[in-house]
mmCIF file of C-alpha atoms in Angstrom:
data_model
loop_
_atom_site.group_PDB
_atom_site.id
_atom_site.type_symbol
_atom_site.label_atom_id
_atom_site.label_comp_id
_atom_site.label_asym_id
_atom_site.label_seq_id
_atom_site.Cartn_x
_atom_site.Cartn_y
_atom_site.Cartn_z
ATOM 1 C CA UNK F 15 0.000 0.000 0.000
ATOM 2 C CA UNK F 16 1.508 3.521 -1.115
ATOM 3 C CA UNK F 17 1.578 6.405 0.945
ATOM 4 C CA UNK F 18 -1.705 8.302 -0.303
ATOM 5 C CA UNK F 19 -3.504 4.938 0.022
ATOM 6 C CA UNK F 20 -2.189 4.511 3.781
ATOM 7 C CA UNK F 21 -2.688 8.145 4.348
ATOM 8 C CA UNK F 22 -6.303 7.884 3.457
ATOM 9 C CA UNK F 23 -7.663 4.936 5.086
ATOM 10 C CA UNK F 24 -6.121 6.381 8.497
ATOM 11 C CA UNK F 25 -7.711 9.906 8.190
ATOM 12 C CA UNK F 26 -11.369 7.653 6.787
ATOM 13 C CA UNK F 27 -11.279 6.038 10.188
ATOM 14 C CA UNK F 28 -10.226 9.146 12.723
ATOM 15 C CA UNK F 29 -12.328 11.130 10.664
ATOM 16 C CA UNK F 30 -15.653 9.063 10.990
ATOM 17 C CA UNK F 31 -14.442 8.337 14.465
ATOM 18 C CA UNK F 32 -14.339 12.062 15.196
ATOM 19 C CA UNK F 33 -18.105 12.950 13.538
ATOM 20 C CA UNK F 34 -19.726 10.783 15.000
ATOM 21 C CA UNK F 35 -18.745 11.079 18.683
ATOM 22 C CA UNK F 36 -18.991 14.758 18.623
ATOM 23 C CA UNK F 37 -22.707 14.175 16.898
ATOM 24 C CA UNK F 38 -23.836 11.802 18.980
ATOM 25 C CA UNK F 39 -22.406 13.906 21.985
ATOM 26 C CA UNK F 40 -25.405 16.467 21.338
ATOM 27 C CA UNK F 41 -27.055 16.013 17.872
ATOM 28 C CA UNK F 42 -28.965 18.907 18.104
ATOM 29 C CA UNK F 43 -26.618 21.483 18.403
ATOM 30 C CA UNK F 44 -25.566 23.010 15.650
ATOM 31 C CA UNK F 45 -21.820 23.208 16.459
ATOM 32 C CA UNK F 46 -21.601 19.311 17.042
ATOM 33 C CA UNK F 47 -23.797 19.118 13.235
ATOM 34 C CA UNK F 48 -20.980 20.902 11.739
ATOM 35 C CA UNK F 49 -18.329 19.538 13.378
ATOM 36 C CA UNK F 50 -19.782 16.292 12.056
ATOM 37 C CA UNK F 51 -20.636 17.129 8.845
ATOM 38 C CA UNK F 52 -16.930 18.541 8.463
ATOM 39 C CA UNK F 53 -15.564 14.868 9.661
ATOM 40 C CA UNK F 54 -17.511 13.270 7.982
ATOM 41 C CA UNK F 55 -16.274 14.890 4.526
ATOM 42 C CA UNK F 56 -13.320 14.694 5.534
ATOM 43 C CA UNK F 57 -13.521 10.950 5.910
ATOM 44 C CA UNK F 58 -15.492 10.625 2.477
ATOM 45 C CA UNK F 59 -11.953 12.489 1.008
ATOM 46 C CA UNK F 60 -9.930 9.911 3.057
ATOM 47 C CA UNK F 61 -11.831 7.070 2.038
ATOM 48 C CA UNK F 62 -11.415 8.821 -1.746
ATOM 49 C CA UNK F 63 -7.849 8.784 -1.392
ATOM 50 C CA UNK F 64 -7.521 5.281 -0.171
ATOM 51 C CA UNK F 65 -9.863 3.510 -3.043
ATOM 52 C CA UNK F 66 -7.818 6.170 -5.895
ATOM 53 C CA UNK F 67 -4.564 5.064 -4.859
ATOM 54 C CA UNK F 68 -4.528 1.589 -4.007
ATOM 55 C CA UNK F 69 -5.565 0.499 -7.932
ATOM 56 C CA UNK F 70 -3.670 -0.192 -11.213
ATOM 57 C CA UNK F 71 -6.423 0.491 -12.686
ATOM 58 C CA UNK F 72 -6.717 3.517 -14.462
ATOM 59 C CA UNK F 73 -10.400 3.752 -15.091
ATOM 60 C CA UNK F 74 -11.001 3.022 -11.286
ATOM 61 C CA UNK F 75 -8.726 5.387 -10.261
ATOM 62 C CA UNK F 76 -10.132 8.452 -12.386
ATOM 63 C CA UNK F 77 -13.461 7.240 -10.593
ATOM 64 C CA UNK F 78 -11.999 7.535 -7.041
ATOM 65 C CA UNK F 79 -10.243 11.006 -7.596
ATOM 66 C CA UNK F 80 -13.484 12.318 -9.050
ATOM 67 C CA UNK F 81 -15.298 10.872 -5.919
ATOM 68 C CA UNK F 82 -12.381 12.158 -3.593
ATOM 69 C CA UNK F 83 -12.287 15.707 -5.018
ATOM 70 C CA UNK F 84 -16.047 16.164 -4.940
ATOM 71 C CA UNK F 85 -16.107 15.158 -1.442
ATOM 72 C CA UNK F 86 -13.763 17.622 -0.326
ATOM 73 C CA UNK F 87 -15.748 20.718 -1.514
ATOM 74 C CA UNK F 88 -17.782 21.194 1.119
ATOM 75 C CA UNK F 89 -14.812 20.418 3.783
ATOM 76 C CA UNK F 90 -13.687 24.013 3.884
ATOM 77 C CA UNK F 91 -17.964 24.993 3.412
ATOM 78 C CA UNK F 92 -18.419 23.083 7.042
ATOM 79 C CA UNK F 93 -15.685 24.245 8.593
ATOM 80 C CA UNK F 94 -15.956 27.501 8.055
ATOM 81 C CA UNK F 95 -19.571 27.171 9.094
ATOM 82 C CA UNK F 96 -18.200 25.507 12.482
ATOM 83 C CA UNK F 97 -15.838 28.255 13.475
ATOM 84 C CA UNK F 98 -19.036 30.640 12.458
ATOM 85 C CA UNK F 99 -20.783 29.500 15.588
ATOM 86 C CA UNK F 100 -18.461 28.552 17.874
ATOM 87 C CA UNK F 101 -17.109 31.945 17.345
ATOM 88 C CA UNK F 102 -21.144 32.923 17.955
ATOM 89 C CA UNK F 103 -20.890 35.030 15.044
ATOM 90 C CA UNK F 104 -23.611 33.342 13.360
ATOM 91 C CA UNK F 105 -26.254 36.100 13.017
ATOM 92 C CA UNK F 106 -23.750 38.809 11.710
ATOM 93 C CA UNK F 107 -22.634 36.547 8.974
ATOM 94 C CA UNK F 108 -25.833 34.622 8.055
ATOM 95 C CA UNK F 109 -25.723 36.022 4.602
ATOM 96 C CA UNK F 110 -22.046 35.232 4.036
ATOM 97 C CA UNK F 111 -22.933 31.928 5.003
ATOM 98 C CA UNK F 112 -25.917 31.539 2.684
ATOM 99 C CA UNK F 113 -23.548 32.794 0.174
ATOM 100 C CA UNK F 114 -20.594 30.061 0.570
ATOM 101 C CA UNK F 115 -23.239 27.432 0.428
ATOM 102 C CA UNK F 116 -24.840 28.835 -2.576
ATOM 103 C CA UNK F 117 -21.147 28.759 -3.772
ATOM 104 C CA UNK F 118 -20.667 25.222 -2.762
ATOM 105 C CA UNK F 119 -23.503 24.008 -4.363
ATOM 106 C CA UNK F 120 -23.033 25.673 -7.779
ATOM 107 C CA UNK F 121 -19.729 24.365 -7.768
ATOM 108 C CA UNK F 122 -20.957 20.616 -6.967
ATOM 109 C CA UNK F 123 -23.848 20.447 -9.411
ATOM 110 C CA UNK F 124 -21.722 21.358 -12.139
ATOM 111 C CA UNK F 125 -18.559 18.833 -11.541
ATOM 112 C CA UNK F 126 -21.724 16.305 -11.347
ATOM 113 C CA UNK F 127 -23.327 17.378 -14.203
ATOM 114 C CA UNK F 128 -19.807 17.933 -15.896
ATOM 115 C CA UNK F 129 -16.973 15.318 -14.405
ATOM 116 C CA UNK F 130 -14.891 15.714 -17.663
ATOM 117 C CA UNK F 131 -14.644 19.302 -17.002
ATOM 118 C CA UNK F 132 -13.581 18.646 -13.000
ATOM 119 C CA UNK F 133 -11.327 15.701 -13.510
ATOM 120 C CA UNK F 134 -10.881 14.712 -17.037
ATOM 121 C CA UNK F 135 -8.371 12.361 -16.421
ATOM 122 C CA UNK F 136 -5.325 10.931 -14.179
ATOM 123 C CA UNK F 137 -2.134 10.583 -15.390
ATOM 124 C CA UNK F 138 1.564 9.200 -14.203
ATOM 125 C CA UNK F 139 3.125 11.548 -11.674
ATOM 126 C CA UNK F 140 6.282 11.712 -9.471
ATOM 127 C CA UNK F 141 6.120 8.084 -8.430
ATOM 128 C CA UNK F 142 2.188 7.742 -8.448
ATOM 129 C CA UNK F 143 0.594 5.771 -11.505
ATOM 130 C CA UNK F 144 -2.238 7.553 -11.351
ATOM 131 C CA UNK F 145 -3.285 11.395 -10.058
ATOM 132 C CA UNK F 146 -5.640 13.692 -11.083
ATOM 133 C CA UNK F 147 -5.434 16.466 -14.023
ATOM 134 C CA UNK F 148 -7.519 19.446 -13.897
ATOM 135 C CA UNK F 149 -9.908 20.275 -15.809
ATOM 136 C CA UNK F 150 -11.571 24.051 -15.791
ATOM 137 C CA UNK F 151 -14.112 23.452 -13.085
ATOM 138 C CA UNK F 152 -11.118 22.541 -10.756
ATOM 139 C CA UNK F 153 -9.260 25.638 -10.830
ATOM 140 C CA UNK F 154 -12.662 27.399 -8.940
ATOM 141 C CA UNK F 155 -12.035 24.214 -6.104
ATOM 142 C CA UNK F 156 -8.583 25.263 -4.612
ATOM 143 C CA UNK F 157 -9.161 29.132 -4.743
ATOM 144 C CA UNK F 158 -12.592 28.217 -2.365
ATOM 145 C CA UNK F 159 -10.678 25.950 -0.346
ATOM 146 C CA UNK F 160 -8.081 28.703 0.132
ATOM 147 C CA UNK F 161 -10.339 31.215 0.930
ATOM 148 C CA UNK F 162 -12.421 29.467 3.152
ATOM 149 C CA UNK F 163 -9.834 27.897 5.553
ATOM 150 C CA UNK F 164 -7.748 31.490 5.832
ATOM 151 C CA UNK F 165 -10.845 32.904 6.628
ATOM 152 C CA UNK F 166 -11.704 30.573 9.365
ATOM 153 C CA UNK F 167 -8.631 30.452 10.819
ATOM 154 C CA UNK F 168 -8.230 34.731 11.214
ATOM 155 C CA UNK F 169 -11.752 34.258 12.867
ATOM 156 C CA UNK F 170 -10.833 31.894 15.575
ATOM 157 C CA UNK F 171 -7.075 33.932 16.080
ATOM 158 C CA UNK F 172 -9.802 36.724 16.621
ATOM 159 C CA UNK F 173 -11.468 35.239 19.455
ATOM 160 C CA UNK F 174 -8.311 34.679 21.311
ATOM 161 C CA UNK F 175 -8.332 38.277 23.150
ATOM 162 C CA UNK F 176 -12.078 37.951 24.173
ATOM 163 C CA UNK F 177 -11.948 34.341 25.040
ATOM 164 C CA UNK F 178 -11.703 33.038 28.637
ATOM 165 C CA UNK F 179 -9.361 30.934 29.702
ATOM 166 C CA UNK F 180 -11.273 27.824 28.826
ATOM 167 C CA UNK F 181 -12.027 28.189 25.487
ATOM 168 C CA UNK F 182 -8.477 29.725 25.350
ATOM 169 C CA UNK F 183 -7.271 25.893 25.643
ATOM 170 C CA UNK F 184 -9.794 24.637 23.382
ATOM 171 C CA UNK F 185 -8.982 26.997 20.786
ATOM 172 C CA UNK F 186 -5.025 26.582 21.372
ATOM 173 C CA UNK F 187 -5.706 22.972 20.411
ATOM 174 C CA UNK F 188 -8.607 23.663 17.222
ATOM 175 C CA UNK F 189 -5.760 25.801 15.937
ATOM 176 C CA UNK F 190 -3.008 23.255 16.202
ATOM 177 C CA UNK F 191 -4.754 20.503 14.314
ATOM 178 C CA UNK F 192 -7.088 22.815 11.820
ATOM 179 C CA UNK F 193 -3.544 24.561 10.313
ATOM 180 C CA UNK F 194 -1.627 21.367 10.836
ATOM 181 C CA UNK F 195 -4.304 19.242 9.251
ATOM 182 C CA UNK F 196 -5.524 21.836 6.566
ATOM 183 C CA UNK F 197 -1.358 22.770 5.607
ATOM 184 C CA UNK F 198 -0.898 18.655 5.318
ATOM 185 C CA UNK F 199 -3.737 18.082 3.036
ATOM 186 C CA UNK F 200 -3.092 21.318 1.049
ATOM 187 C CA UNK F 201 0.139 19.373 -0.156
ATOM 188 C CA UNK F 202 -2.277 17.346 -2.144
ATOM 189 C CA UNK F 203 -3.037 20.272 -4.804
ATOM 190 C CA UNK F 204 0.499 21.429 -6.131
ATOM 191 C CA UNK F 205 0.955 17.952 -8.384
ATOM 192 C CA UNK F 206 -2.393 17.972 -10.091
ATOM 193 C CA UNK F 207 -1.135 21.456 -11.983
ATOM 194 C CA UNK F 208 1.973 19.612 -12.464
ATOM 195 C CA UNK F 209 4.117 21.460 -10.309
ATOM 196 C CA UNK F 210 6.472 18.490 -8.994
ATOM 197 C CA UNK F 211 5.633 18.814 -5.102
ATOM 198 C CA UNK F 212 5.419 15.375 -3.404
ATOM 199 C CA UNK F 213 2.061 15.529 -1.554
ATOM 200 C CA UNK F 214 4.337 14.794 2.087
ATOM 201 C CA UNK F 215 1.919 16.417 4.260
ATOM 202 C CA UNK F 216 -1.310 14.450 3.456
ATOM 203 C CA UNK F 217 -0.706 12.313 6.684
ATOM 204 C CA UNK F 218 -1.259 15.760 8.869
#
């Protein structure tokens, strides 16, 4: 099993793992629904990466990447939804968040509607058989991602001054993993335009 493969089925499991213990912690509230829809994509893009890169088979693998990218969309949508309302910002930004969705959405229906345009095909990279080429679609995916995950990260850092000294800790440690894990899977992007980065940080 290759690195990508390995790397995926171990953030499918902590990921499901994570959603649904914080869900089933307090299913009604909203912050544990994010938080688990957020883990749970996550663990749809692990399981992606897992299936894509454990084949020789190139049809299967242009199946998985497709599957693995369009999972990941709404990772950055979730999060940034999460860090919304646990920064208790959510009425003052309910139209940005309306917004993102509404962004997220438009950008799903139309890989589904047009996969060739997304991911039109995988091709033989560094020492991978198989890993995704853009097509135009993509190029909208990374500049969301970007966005998205900057901007919830600069929200949290903005709670730091007003927070107590409890949710101090808990955002000293939602900071630590969110850039650790969000700057590891990040790595994943660089080699689908071709630039000749080895994805190292995946495992993050």
């Amino acid at each position: 099993m290759n690195y990508l493969a390995m790397s995926g089925l171990l953030i499918c499991i902590s990921s499901f793992i994570s959603s649904l213990f914080v869900y089933s912690r307090w299913p009604r509230r909203m912050l544990n629904v994010t938080w688990g829809l957020f883990a749970f994509s996550v663990c749809m893009w692990g399981l992606g990466l897992f299936m894509a890169f454990r084949t020789s088979e190139e049809a299967e693998a242009l199946l998985w990447s497709r599957f693995l990218n369009i999972a990941a969309i709404f990772i950055p949508v979730f999060f940034y939804h999460f860090t919304v309302i646990f920064s208790n910002k959510e009425k003052e930004r309910r139209w940005e968040l309306h917004s993102i969705y509404l962004a997220g959405l438009i950008l799903l229906i139309s890989v589904l509607l047009l996969p060739d345009q997304f991911i039109p095909s995988v091709s033989h990279k560094l020492t991978f058989l198989y890993y995704p080429d853009p097509g135009i679609l993509y190029y909208g995916f990374p500049l969301l991602f970007g966005y998205l995950i900057i901007r919830s990260i600069w929200l949290l850092l903005n709670q730091w001054k007003e927070a107590s000294l409890y949710k101090r800790n808990q955002l000293k440690y939602l900071l630590m993993g969110v850039i650790l894990g969000f700057a590891g899977g990040s790595t994943t992007f660089p080699l689908v335009f071709g630039i000749k980065i080895y994805p190292f940080g995946v495992i993050l």
